[in-house]
CSV table of C-alpha atoms in Angstrom, one decimal:
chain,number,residue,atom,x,y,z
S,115,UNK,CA,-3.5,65.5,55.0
S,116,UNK,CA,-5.2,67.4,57.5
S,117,UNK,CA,-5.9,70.2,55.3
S,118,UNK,CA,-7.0,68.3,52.8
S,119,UNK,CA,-9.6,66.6,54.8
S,120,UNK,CA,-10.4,70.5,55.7
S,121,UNK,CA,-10.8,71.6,52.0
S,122,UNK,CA,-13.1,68.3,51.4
S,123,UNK,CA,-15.7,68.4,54.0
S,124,UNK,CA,-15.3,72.1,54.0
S,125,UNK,CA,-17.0,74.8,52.3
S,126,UNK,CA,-16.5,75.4,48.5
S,127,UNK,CA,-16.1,79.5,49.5
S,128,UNK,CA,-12.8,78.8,51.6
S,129,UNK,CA,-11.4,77.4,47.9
S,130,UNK,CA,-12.8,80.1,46.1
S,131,UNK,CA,-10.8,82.6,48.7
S,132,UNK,CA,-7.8,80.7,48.3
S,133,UNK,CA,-8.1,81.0,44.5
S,134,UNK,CA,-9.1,84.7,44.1
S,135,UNK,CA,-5.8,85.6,46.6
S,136,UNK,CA,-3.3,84.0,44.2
S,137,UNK,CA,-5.0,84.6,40.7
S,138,UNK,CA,-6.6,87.9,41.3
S,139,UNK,CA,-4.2,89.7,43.4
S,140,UNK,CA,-1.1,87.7,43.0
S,141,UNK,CA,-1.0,86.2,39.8
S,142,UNK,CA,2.9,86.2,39.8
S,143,UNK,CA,3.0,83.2,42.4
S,144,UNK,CA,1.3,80.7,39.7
S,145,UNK,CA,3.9,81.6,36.8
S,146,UNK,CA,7.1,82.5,38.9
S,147,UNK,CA,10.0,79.5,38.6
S,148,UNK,CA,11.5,81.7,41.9
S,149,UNK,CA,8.8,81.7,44.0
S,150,UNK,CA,7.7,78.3,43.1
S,151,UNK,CA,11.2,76.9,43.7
S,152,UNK,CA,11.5,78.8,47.2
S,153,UNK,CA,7.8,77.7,48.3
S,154,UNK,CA,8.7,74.3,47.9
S,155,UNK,CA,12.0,74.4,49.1
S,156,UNK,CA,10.3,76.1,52.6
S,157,UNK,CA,7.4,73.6,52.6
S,158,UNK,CA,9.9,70.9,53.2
S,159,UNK,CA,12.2,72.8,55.6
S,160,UNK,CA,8.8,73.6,57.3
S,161,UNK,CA,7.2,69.9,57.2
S,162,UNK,CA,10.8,68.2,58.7
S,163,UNK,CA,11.1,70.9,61.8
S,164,UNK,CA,8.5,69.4,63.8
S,165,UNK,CA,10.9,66.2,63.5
S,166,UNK,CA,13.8,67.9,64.1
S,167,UNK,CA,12.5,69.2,67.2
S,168,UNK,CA,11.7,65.7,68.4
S,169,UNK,CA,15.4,64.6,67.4
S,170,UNK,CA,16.6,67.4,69.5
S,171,UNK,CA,14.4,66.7,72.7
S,172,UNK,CA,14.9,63.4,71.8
S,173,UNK,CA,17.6,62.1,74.2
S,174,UNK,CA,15.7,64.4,77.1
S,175,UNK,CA,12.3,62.5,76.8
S,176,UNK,CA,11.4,59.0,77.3
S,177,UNK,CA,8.1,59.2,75.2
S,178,UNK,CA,9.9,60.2,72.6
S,179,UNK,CA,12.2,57.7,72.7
S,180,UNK,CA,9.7,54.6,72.3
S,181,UNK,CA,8.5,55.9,69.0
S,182,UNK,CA,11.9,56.1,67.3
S,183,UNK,CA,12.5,53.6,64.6
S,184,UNK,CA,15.8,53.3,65.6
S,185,UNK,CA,18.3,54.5,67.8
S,186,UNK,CA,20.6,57.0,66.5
S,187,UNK,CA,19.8,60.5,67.2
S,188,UNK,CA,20.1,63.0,63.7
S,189,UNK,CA,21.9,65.8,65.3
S,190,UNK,CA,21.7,69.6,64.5
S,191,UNK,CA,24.4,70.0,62.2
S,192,UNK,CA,23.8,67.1,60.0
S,193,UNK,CA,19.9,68.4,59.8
S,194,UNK,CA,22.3,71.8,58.6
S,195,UNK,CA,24.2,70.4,56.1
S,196,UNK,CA,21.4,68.4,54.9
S,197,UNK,CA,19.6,71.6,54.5
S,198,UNK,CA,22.4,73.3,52.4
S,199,UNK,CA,22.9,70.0,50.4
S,200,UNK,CA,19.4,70.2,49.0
S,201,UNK,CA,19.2,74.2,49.1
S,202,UNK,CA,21.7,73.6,46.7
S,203,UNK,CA,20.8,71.2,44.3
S,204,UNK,CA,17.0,73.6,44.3
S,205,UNK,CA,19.0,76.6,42.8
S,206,UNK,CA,21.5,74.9,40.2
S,207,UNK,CA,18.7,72.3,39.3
S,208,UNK,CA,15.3,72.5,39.9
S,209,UNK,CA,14.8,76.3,39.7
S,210,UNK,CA,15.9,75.5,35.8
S,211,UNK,CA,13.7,72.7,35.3
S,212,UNK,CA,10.5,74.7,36.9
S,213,UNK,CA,10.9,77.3,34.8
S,214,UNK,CA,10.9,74.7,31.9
S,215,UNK,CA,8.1,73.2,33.0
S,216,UNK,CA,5.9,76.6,34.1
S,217,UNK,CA,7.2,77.4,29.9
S,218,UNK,CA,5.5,74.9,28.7
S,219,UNK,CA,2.3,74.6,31.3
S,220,UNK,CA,-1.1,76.8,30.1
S,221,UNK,CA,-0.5,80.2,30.9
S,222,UNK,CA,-4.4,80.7,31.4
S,223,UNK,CA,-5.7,80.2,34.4
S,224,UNK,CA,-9.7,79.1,35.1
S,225,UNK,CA,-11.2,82.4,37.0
S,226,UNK,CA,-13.1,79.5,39.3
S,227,UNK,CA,-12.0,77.7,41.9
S,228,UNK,CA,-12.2,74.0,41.7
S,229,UNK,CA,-15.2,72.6,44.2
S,230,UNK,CA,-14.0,70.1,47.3
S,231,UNK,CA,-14.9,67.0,45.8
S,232,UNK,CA,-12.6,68.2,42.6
S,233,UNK,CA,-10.1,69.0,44.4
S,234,UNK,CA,-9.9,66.3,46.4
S,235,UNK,CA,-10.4,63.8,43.7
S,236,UNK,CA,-7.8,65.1,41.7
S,237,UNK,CA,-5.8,65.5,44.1
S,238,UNK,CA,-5.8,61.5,44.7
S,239,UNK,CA,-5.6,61.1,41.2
S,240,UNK,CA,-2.1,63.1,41.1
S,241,UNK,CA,-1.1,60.6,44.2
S,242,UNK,CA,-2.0,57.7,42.2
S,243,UNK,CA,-0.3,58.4,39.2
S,244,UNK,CA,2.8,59.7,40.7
S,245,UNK,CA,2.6,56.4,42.7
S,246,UNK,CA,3.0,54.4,39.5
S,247,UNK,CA,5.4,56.4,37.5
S,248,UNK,CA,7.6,56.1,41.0
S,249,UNK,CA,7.2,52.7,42.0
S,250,UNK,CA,8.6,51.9,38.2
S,251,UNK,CA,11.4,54.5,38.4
S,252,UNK,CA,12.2,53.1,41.9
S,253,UNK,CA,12.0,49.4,40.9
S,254,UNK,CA,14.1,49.7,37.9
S,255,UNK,CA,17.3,52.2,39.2
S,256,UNK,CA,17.5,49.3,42.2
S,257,UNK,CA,17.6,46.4,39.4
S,258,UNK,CA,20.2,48.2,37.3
S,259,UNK,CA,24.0,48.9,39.1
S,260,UNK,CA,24.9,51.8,37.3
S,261,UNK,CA,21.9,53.3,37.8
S,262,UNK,CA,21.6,52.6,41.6
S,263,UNK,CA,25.5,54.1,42.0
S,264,UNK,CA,25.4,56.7,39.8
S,265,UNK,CA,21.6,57.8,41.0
S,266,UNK,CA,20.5,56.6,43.5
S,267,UNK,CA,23.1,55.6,46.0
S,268,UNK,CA,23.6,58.9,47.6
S,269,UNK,CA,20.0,58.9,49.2
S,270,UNK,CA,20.6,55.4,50.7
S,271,UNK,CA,23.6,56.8,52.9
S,272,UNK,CA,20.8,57.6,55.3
S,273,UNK,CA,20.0,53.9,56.3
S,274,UNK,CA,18.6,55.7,59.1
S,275,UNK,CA,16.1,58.0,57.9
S,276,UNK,CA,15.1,61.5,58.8
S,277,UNK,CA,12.5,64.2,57.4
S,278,UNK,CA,15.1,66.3,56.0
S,279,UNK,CA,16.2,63.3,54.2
S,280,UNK,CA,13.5,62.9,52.0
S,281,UNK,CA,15.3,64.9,49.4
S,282,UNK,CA,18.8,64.3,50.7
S,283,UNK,CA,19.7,63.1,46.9
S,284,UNK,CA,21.7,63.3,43.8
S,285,UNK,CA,21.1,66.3,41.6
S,286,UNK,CA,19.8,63.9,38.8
S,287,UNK,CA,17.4,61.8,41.0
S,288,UNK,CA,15.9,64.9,42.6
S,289,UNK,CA,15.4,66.5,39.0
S,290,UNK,CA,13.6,63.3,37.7
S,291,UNK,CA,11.3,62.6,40.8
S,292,UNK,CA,10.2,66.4,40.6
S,293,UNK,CA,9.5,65.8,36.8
S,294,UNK,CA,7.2,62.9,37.9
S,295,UNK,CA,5.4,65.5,39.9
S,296,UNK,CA,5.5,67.8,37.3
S,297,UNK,CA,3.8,64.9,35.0
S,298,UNK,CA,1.5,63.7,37.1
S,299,UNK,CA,-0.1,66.7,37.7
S,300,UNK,CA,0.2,67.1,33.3
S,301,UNK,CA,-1.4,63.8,32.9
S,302,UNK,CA,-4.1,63.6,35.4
S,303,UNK,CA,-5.1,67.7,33.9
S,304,UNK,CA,-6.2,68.9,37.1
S,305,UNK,CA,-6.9,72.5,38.4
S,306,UNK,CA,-3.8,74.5,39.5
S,307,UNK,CA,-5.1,74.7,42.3
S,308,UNK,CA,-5.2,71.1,42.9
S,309,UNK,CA,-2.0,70.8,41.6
S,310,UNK,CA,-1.1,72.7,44.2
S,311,UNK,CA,-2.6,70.7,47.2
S,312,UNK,CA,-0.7,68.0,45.2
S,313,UNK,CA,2.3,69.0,45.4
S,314,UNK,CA,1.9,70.0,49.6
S,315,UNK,CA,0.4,66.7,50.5
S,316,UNK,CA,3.3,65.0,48.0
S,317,UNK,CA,6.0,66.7,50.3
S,318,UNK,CA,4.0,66.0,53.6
S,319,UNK,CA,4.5,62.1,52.5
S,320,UNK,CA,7.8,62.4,51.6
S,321,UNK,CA,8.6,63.8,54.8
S,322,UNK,CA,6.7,61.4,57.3
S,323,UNK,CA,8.1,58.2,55.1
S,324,UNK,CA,11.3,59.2,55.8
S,325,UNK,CA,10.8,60.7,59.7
S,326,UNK,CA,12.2,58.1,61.4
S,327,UNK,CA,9.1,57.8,64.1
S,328,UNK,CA,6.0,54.9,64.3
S,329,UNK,CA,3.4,57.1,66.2
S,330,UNK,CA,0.0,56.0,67.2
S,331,UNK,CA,-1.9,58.4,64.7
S,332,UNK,CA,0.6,58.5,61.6
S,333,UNK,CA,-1.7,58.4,58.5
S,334,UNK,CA,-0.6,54.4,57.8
S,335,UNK,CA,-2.1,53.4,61.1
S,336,UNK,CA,-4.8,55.2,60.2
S,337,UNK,CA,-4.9,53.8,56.2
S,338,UNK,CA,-3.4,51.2,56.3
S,339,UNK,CA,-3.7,51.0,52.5
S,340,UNK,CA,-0.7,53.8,52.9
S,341,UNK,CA,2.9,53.0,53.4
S,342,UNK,CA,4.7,55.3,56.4
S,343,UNK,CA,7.7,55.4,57.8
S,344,UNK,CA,8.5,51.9,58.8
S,345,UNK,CA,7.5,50.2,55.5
S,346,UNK,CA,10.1,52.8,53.8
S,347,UNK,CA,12.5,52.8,56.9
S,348,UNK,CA,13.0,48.7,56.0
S,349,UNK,CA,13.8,49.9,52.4
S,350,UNK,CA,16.4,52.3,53.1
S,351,UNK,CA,17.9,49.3,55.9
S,352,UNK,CA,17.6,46.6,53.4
S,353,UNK,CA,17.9,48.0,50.4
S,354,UNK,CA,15.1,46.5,48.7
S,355,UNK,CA,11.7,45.9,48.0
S,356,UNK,CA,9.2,48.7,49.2
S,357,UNK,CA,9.9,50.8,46.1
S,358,UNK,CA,6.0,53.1,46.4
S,359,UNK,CA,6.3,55.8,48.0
S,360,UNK,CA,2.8,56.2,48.8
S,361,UNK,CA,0.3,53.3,48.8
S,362,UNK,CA,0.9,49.5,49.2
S,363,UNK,CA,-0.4,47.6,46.6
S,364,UNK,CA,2.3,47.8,43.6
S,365,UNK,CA,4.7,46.3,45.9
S,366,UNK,CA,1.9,43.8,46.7
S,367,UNK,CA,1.1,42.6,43.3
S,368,UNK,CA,4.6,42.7,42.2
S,369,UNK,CA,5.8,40.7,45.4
S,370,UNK,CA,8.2,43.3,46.9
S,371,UNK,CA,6.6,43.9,49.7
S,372,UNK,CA,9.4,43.9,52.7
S,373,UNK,CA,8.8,42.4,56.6
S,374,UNK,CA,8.6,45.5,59.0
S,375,UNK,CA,9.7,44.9,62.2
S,376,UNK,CA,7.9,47.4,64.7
S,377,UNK,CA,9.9,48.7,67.8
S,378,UNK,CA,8.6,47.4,70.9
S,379,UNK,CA,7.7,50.6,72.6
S,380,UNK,CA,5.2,50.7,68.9
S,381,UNK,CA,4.0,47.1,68.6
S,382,UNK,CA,0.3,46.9,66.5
């Protein structure tokens, strides 16, 4: 979020520069299933290690300790075989449906960079629309059985939530969640380029919903017309209600909004 804050009030030449490296020099990054596939699969390694380092110095540091949502401490191997676990499912699944999609996507690319304002309102625009398409997916694979055990249920074996998590799922689940990225993007027509910044500040969220920390300056203190860990943290505990993944008011209108019971070291 911080970056995209940066590209916003920044100057229109630091997106041009941005552009002109990955169209002009680079051109194989925007049409590449491979590279595409390992970027994102790095982003989200790179997003949760900040996390994991707190998990680790966790037990060492009192400070640390009052922000935890709750009190079981991820250890390194199960961040490891989380890793592999989705690593996994990237290369038999999602590299195949990337390269679908990137088929099927323009392969023309606009030679101008999108200004700040663009990018930032399409950007929101993505967020929004992915929020929908995900609050009804979410909604409906809770209301059904056979779609919550045969889809959903392996990403609610972490009632206690982590960053890595975010995509701890099954192969069919993680497939359809990065279609409604995919569509989102489609729908909403944006500039690659904002598709990109999409797609970064979609993993960022995943990744702080699912962190397992309250912190003082996490983007739903900040907004509170965001979600954040502890909204999703009671979904994953209670196993229902909270079904956006970004913003609050679907859950709101619909009535599914959930209690969230803040840790006393964190209390509003």
């Amino acid at each position: 979020m911080i970056l995209l804050a940066l590209l916003v009030f920044g100057d229109d030449t630091l997106l041009q520069l941005i552009w002109d490296l990955m169209y002009k020099e680079h051109h194989v990054l925007l049409v590449s299933p491979h590279w595409t596939v390992c970027a994102a699969f790095f982003t989200h390694l790179i997003f949760s290690a900040p996390f994991m380092l707190l998990d680790l110095l966790s037990p060492h540091a009192r400070w640390i300790q009052k922000y935890r949502m709750h009190g079981e401490v991820v250890a390194l191997h199960q961040w490891f075989r989380c890793a592999c676990r989705i690593f996994w499912k990237y290369m038999v699944g999602v590299l195949p449906l990337t390269a679908f999609f990137l088929s099927v996507r323009r392969s023309q690319f606009p030679e101008r960079a999108p200004s700040s304002f663009l990018a930032f309102s399409e950007c929101i625009s993505c967020m929004l629309m992915f929020d929908t398409l995900f609050f009804m997916f979410h909604y409906t694979i809770h209301k059904f059985s056979w779609l919550f055990h045969n889809v959903h249920r392996i990403h609610h074996l972490n009632r206690d939530t982590f960053a890595l998590a975010a995509q701890d799922s099954s192969i069919s689940e993680l497939l359809f969640l990065q279609a409604l990225a995919f569509i989102s993007a489609m729908l909403v027509g944006c500039h690659p380029l904002s598709e990109i910044l999409f797609h970064l500040v979609n993993t960022w969220m995943a990744v702080e919903d699912h962190c397992g920390y309250d912190f003082p300056w996490a983007l739903h203190r900040l907004l509170p017309c965001f979600s954040g860990a502890p909204h999703h943290l009671a979904h994953h505990q209670q196993f229902k209600g909270n079904f956006a993944p970004y913003f609050r008011h679907w859950d709101c209108i619909f009535g599914t909004s959930l209690h969230i019971q803040r840790n006393k070291g964190n209390k509003q």
